[in-house]
PDB file of C-alpha atoms in Angstrom:
ATOM      1  CA  MET A  11     108.944 -26.586-111.985  1.00 73.00           C
ATOM      2  CA  THR A  12     108.718 -26.793-115.785  1.00 79.00           C
ATOM      3  CA  THR A  13     107.316 -29.970-117.324  1.00 86.00           C
ATOM      4  CA  LEU A  14     109.104 -30.902-120.553  1.00 90.00           C
ATOM      5  CA  ASP A  15     106.683 -33.468-122.004  1.00 93.00           C
ATOM      6  CA  HIS A  16     104.915 -31.011-124.317  1.00 95.00           C
ATOM      7  CA  VAL A  17     105.556 -27.608-125.814  1.00 98.00           C
ATOM      8  CA  LEU A  18     102.384 -25.582-125.778  1.00 98.00           C
ATOM      9  CA  VAL A  19     102.208 -23.788-129.133  1.00 98.00           C
ATOM     10  CA  VAL A  20     100.096 -20.627-128.958  1.00 98.00           C
ATOM     11  CA  ASP A  21      98.896 -18.156-131.564  1.00 98.00           C
ATOM     12  CA  VAL A  22      96.722 -15.172-130.736  1.00 98.00           C
ATOM     13  CA  GLU A  23      94.495 -13.080-132.920  1.00 98.00           C
ATOM     14  CA  SER A  24      93.791  -9.547-131.779  1.00 97.00           C
ATOM     15  CA  THR A  25      91.487  -6.705-132.668  1.00 95.00           C
ATOM     16  CA  CYS A  26      92.972  -4.722-135.503  1.00 93.00           C
ATOM     17  CA  ARG A  27      92.107  -1.870-137.809  1.00 91.00           C
ATOM     18  CA  GLU A  28      93.190  -0.609-141.169  1.00 90.00           C
ATOM     19  CA  GLY A  29      94.985   2.595-140.232  1.00 86.00           C
ATOM     20  CA  SER A  30      95.083   4.138-136.767  1.00 82.00           C
ATOM     21  CA  PRO A  31      92.661   3.020-134.058  1.00 80.00           C
ATOM     22  CA  PRO A  32      90.286   5.551-132.477  1.00 80.00           C
ATOM     23  CA  PRO A  33      91.787   7.540-129.568  1.00 83.00           C
ATOM     24  CA  GLY A  34      92.091   5.447-126.408  1.00 80.00           C
ATOM     25  CA  GLU A  35      91.534   2.138-128.164  1.00 84.00           C
ATOM     26  CA  VAL A  36      94.245  -0.510-127.919  1.00 90.00           C
ATOM     27  CA  SER A  37      94.378  -3.932-129.497  1.00 94.00           C
ATOM     28  CA  GLU A  38      93.074  -6.831-127.399  1.00 96.00           C
ATOM     29  CA  ILE A  39      93.282 -10.598-127.791  1.00 98.00           C
ATOM     30  CA  ILE A  40      90.114 -12.073-129.318  1.00 98.00           C
ATOM     31  CA  GLU A  41      91.290 -15.631-129.966  1.00 98.00           C
ATOM     32  CA  ILE A  42      93.869 -17.870-128.357  1.00 98.00           C
ATOM     33  CA  GLY A  43      94.821 -20.797-130.553  1.00 98.00           C
ATOM     34  CA  VAL A  44      96.544 -23.696-128.807  1.00 98.00           C
ATOM     35  CA  CYS A  45      98.209 -26.857-130.088  1.00 98.00           C
ATOM     36  CA  PRO A  46     100.260 -29.049-127.726  1.00 98.00           C
ATOM     37  CA  LEU A  47     103.322 -30.603-129.349  1.00 98.00           C
ATOM     38  CA  GLU A  48     104.469 -33.874-127.766  1.00 97.00           C
ATOM     39  CA  VAL A  49     108.224 -33.608-127.357  1.00 95.00           C
ATOM     40  CA  GLY A  50     109.094 -37.322-127.485  1.00 94.00           C
ATOM     41  CA  SER A  51     107.115 -38.219-130.601  1.00 96.00           C
ATOM     42  CA  GLY A  52     106.705 -34.853-132.354  1.00 96.00           C
ATOM     43  CA  ARG A  53     102.969 -35.549-132.489  1.00 97.00           C
ATOM     44  CA  ARG A  54     100.738 -32.502-132.647  1.00 97.00           C
ATOM     45  CA  GLY A  55      97.790 -32.630-130.291  1.00 96.00           C
ATOM     46  CA  GLU A  56      94.306 -31.373-130.952  1.00 96.00           C
ATOM     47  CA  ARG A  57      94.081 -27.758-132.011  1.00 96.00           C
ATOM     48  CA  ARG A  58      91.934 -25.605-129.778  1.00 98.00           C
ATOM     49  CA  SER A  59      90.393 -22.166-130.184  1.00 98.00           C
ATOM     50  CA  VAL A  60      89.497 -20.067-127.157  1.00 98.00           C
ATOM     51  CA  LEU A  61      87.434 -17.043-128.161  1.00 98.00           C
ATOM     52  CA  VAL A  62      87.955 -14.022-125.927  1.00 98.00           C
ATOM     53  CA  ARG A  63      85.434 -11.216-125.513  1.00 98.00           C
ATOM     54  CA  PRO A  64      87.334  -7.904-125.753  1.00 96.00           C
ATOM     55  CA  ALA A  65      86.639  -5.407-122.974  1.00 93.00           C
ATOM     56  CA  ARG A  66      87.180  -2.221-124.980  1.00 86.00           C
ATOM     57  CA  PRO A  67      87.660  -2.414-128.739  1.00 86.00           C
ATOM     58  CA  SER A  68      85.318  -3.827-131.317  1.00 90.00           C
ATOM     59  CA  VAL A  69      86.049  -6.144-134.204  1.00 95.00           C
ATOM     60  CA  SER A  70      86.478  -3.976-137.294  1.00 94.00           C
ATOM     61  CA  PRO A  71      85.485  -5.057-140.818  1.00 95.00           C
ATOM     62  CA  PHE A  72      89.239  -5.224-141.615  1.00 96.00           C
ATOM     63  CA  CYS A  73      89.766  -7.587-138.661  1.00 95.00           C
ATOM     64  CA  THR A  74      86.899  -9.802-139.837  1.00 97.00           C
ATOM     65  CA  ARG A  75      88.361  -9.943-143.370  1.00 97.00           C
ATOM     66  CA  LEU A  76      91.761 -10.926-141.930  1.00 96.00           C
ATOM     67  CA  THR A  77      90.671 -13.429-139.264  1.00 97.00           C
ATOM     68  CA  THR A  78      87.097 -14.383-140.279  1.00 97.00           C
ATOM     69  CA  LEU A  79      86.074 -13.542-136.683  1.00 98.00           C
ATOM     70  CA  THR A  80      83.065 -11.255-136.255  1.00 97.00           C
ATOM     71  CA  GLN A  81      81.899  -9.153-133.351  1.00 97.00           C
ATOM     72  CA  ALA A  82      79.138 -11.708-132.755  1.00 97.00           C
ATOM     73  CA  ASP A  83      81.751 -14.490-132.557  1.00 98.00           C
ATOM     74  CA  VAL A  84      83.805 -12.773-129.876  1.00 98.00           C
ATOM     75  CA  ASP A  85      80.717 -11.531-128.007  1.00 97.00           C
ATOM     76  CA  GLY A  86      80.140 -15.227-127.342  1.00 97.00           C
ATOM     77  CA  GLY A  87      83.683 -15.624-126.012  1.00 98.00           C
ATOM     78  CA  ILE A  88      84.892 -15.607-122.430  1.00 98.00           C
ATOM     79  CA  PRO A  89      86.594 -12.761-120.553  1.00 98.00           C
ATOM     80  CA  PHE A  90      90.392 -12.576-120.827  1.00 98.00           C
ATOM     81  CA  ALA A  91      90.891 -13.527-117.148  1.00 98.00           C
ATOM     82  CA  GLU A  92      88.841 -16.708-117.657  1.00 98.00           C
ATOM     83  CA  ALA A  93      90.823 -17.550-120.796  1.00 98.00           C
ATOM     84  CA  CYS A  94      94.101 -17.266-118.857  1.00 98.00           C
ATOM     85  CA  ALA A  95      92.703 -19.455-116.058  1.00 98.00           C
ATOM     86  CA  LEU A  96      91.566 -22.007-118.671  1.00 98.00           C
ATOM     87  CA  LEU A  97      95.102 -22.166-120.118  1.00 98.00           C
ATOM     88  CA  ARG A  98      96.544 -22.861-116.662  1.00 98.00           C
ATOM     89  CA  LYS A  99      93.890 -25.442-115.740  1.00 98.00           C
ATOM     90  CA  GLU A 100      93.427 -27.368-118.993  1.00 97.00           C
ATOM     91  CA  PHE A 101      96.914 -27.079-120.512  1.00 97.00           C
ATOM     92  CA  ARG A 102      99.075 -26.499-117.394  1.00 97.00           C
ATOM     93  CA  SER A 103     100.459 -23.502-119.288  1.00 98.00           C
ATOM     94  CA  ASP A 104     102.209 -22.161-116.199  1.00 97.00           C
ATOM     95  CA  ARG A 105     104.312 -25.343-115.976  1.00 96.00           C
ATOM     96  CA  ARG A 106     105.141 -25.941-119.621  1.00 96.00           C
ATOM     97  CA  VAL A 107     107.475 -24.452-122.165  1.00 97.00           C
ATOM     98  CA  TRP A 108     105.377 -22.484-124.611  1.00 98.00           C
ATOM     99  CA  ALA A 109     106.109 -21.288-128.123  1.00 98.00           C
ATOM    100  CA  SER A 110     104.786 -18.762-130.600  1.00 98.00           C
ATOM    101  CA  TYR A 111     105.838 -17.518-134.005  1.00 98.00           C
ATOM    102  CA  GLY A 112     107.613 -14.295-133.016  1.00 98.00           C
ATOM    103  CA  ASP A 113     107.306 -12.199-129.866  1.00 97.00           C
ATOM    104  CA  TYR A 114     103.957 -10.564-130.655  1.00 97.00           C
ATOM    105  CA  ASP A 115     101.927 -13.186-128.778  1.00 98.00           C
ATOM    106  CA  ARG A 116     104.167 -13.030-125.692  1.00 98.00           C
ATOM    107  CA  ARG A 117     104.077  -9.223-125.647  1.00 98.00           C
ATOM    108  CA  MET A 118     100.286  -9.177-126.068  1.00 98.00           C
ATOM    109  CA  PHE A 119      99.832 -11.478-123.071  1.00 98.00           C
ATOM    110  CA  GLU A 120     102.279  -9.466-120.964  1.00 98.00           C
ATOM    111  CA  ARG A 121     100.606  -6.150-121.798  1.00 97.00           C
ATOM    112  CA  GLN A 122      97.035  -7.353-121.469  1.00 98.00           C
ATOM    113  CA  CYS A 123      97.735  -9.140-118.169  1.00 98.00           C
ATOM    114  CA  ALA A 124      99.299  -5.927-116.813  1.00 98.00           C
ATOM    115  CA  ASP A 125      96.425  -3.779-118.139  1.00 96.00           C
ATOM    116  CA  PHE A 126      93.728  -5.953-116.539  1.00 97.00           C
ATOM    117  CA  GLY A 127      95.585  -7.137-113.434  1.00 98.00           C
ATOM    118  CA  VAL A 128      95.366 -10.758-114.589  1.00 98.00           C
ATOM    119  CA  LYS A 129      97.889 -13.418-113.580  1.00 98.00           C
ATOM    120  CA  TYR A 130     100.206 -14.209-116.494  1.00 98.00           C
ATOM    121  CA  PRO A 131      99.175 -17.712-117.650  1.00 98.00           C
ATOM    122  CA  PHE A 132     102.588 -18.983-118.741  1.00 98.00           C
ATOM    123  CA  GLY A 133     105.797 -20.042-117.091  1.00 94.00           C
ATOM    124  CA  PRO A 134     109.140 -18.358-117.773  1.00 93.00           C
ATOM    125  CA  ARG A 135     110.204 -20.519-120.741  1.00 95.00           C
ATOM    126  CA  HIS A 136     109.185 -19.214-124.176  1.00 98.00           C
ATOM    127  CA  ILE A 137     110.443 -20.352-127.584  1.00 98.00           C
ATOM    128  CA  ASN A 138     110.359 -17.812-130.394  1.00 98.00           C
ATOM    129  CA  VAL A 139     109.832 -20.142-133.373  1.00 98.00           C
ATOM    130  CA  LYS A 140     110.365 -17.315-135.870  1.00 98.00           C
ATOM    131  CA  THR A 141     113.899 -16.655-134.615  1.00 98.00           C
ATOM    132  CA  LEU A 142     114.657 -20.346-134.146  1.00 98.00           C
ATOM    133  CA  PHE A 143     113.512 -21.097-137.715  1.00 98.00           C
ATOM    134  CA  ALA A 144     115.779 -18.384-139.157  1.00 98.00           C
ATOM    135  CA  LEU A 145     118.752 -19.689-137.167  1.00 98.00           C
ATOM    136  CA  VAL A 146     118.213 -23.363-138.031  1.00 97.00           C
ATOM    137  CA  HIS A 147     117.838 -22.557-141.736  1.00 97.00           C
ATOM    138  CA  ALA A 148     120.742 -20.053-141.741  1.00 98.00           C
ATOM    139  CA  LEU A 149     118.499 -17.323-143.144  1.00 98.00           C
ATOM    140  CA  PRO A 150     119.759 -13.748-143.330  1.00 98.00           C
ATOM    141  CA  ARG A 151     116.578 -12.524-141.598  1.00 98.00           C
ATOM    142  CA  GLU A 152     113.453 -13.774-139.890  1.00 98.00           C
ATOM    143  CA  ILE A 153     110.572 -14.578-142.223  1.00 98.00           C
ATOM    144  CA  GLY A 154     106.804 -14.769-141.853  1.00 97.00           C
ATOM    145  CA  MET A 155     105.034 -17.979-141.001  1.00 97.00           C
ATOM    146  CA  ALA A 156     103.486 -18.447-144.456  1.00 96.00           C
ATOM    147  CA  GLU A 157     106.915 -18.051-146.079  1.00 97.00           C
ATOM    148  CA  ALA A 158     108.459 -20.530-143.615  1.00 98.00           C
ATOM    149  CA  VAL A 159     105.745 -23.048-144.458  1.00 97.00           C
ATOM    150  CA  ARG A 160     106.457 -22.663-148.177  1.00 96.00           C
ATOM    151  CA  LEU A 161     110.224 -22.938-147.606  1.00 96.00           C
ATOM    152  CA  THR A 162     109.760 -26.307-145.879  1.00 96.00           C
ATOM    153  CA  GLY A 163     107.439 -27.631-148.555  1.00 94.00           C
ATOM    154  CA  GLN A 164     104.488 -27.752-146.183  1.00 90.00           C
ATOM    155  CA  GLU A 165     101.121 -26.095-146.639  1.00 88.00           C
ATOM    156  CA  LEU A 166      99.182 -23.800-144.366  1.00 90.00           C
ATOM    157  CA  ASP A 167      96.732 -25.973-142.490  1.00 88.00           C
ATOM    158  CA  GLY A 168      93.282 -24.416-142.205  1.00 94.00           C
ATOM    159  CA  THR A 169      92.588 -20.690-142.286  1.00 95.00           C
ATOM    160  CA  HIS A 170      95.590 -18.379-141.993  1.00 95.00           C
ATOM    161  CA  HIS A 171      95.044 -15.827-139.200  1.00 96.00           C
ATOM    162  CA  ARG A 172      92.824 -18.130-137.178  1.00 98.00           C
ATOM    163  CA  GLY A 173      94.595 -18.916-133.933  1.00 98.00           C
ATOM    164  CA  HIS A 174      93.908 -22.652-133.706  1.00 98.00           C
ATOM    165  CA  ASP A 175      94.906 -23.288-137.324  1.00 98.00           C
ATOM    166  CA  ASP A 176      98.048 -21.147-137.094  1.00 98.00           C
ATOM    167  CA  ALA A 177      99.050 -22.810-133.787  1.00 98.00           C
ATOM    168  CA  PHE A 178      98.744 -26.219-135.482  1.00 98.00           C
ATOM    169  CA  THR A 179     100.862 -25.016-138.421  1.00 97.00           C
ATOM    170  CA  ILE A 180     103.488 -23.470-136.109  1.00 98.00           C
ATOM    171  CA  ALA A 181     103.668 -26.750-134.162  1.00 97.00           C
ATOM    172  CA  GLY A 182     104.422 -28.460-137.494  1.00 96.00           C
ATOM    173  CA  LEU A 183     107.250 -26.016-138.172  1.00 97.00           C
ATOM    174  CA  LEU A 184     108.648 -26.475-134.666  1.00 96.00           C
ATOM    175  CA  ARG A 185     108.681 -30.270-134.863  1.00 94.00           C
ATOM    176  CA  LYS A 186     110.806 -30.097-138.040  1.00 86.00           C
TER     177      LYS A 186
END
């Protein structure tokens, strides 16, 4: 049964490279940013960052420039399976509607759960804030999060491309 008291806003950061990755290397989640959004009041809860230790790829210099995360940061993270269990236990992610800006985050979780045989941490209800934003504002196309923030007169809160800060910002867009 889905609980409708909060929407769990999620933003992931993943390993990335400038250009093509080495053969056999696929992108993996290295940070899960979470910000609960209280439905009744529109109040954003505390932003949370869960660092995830990748099993295969390393954090490239390009990835560090984009996210500020280093290999040492994620080496101190927890395995992906533990991160998914944490989402279920601490945020009841399997019983709440969850949201992300676009489908990338949802697809990353689906693929990585399948790759590692990990139970998917979310329930069946997902809100694509990127599509919803374009529809609500009658835009001719979907736009990036930074552009959506500018369009609404808000500012990016924290460091762009850090999961916890982006989740907090996305929660602000969703509550509007």
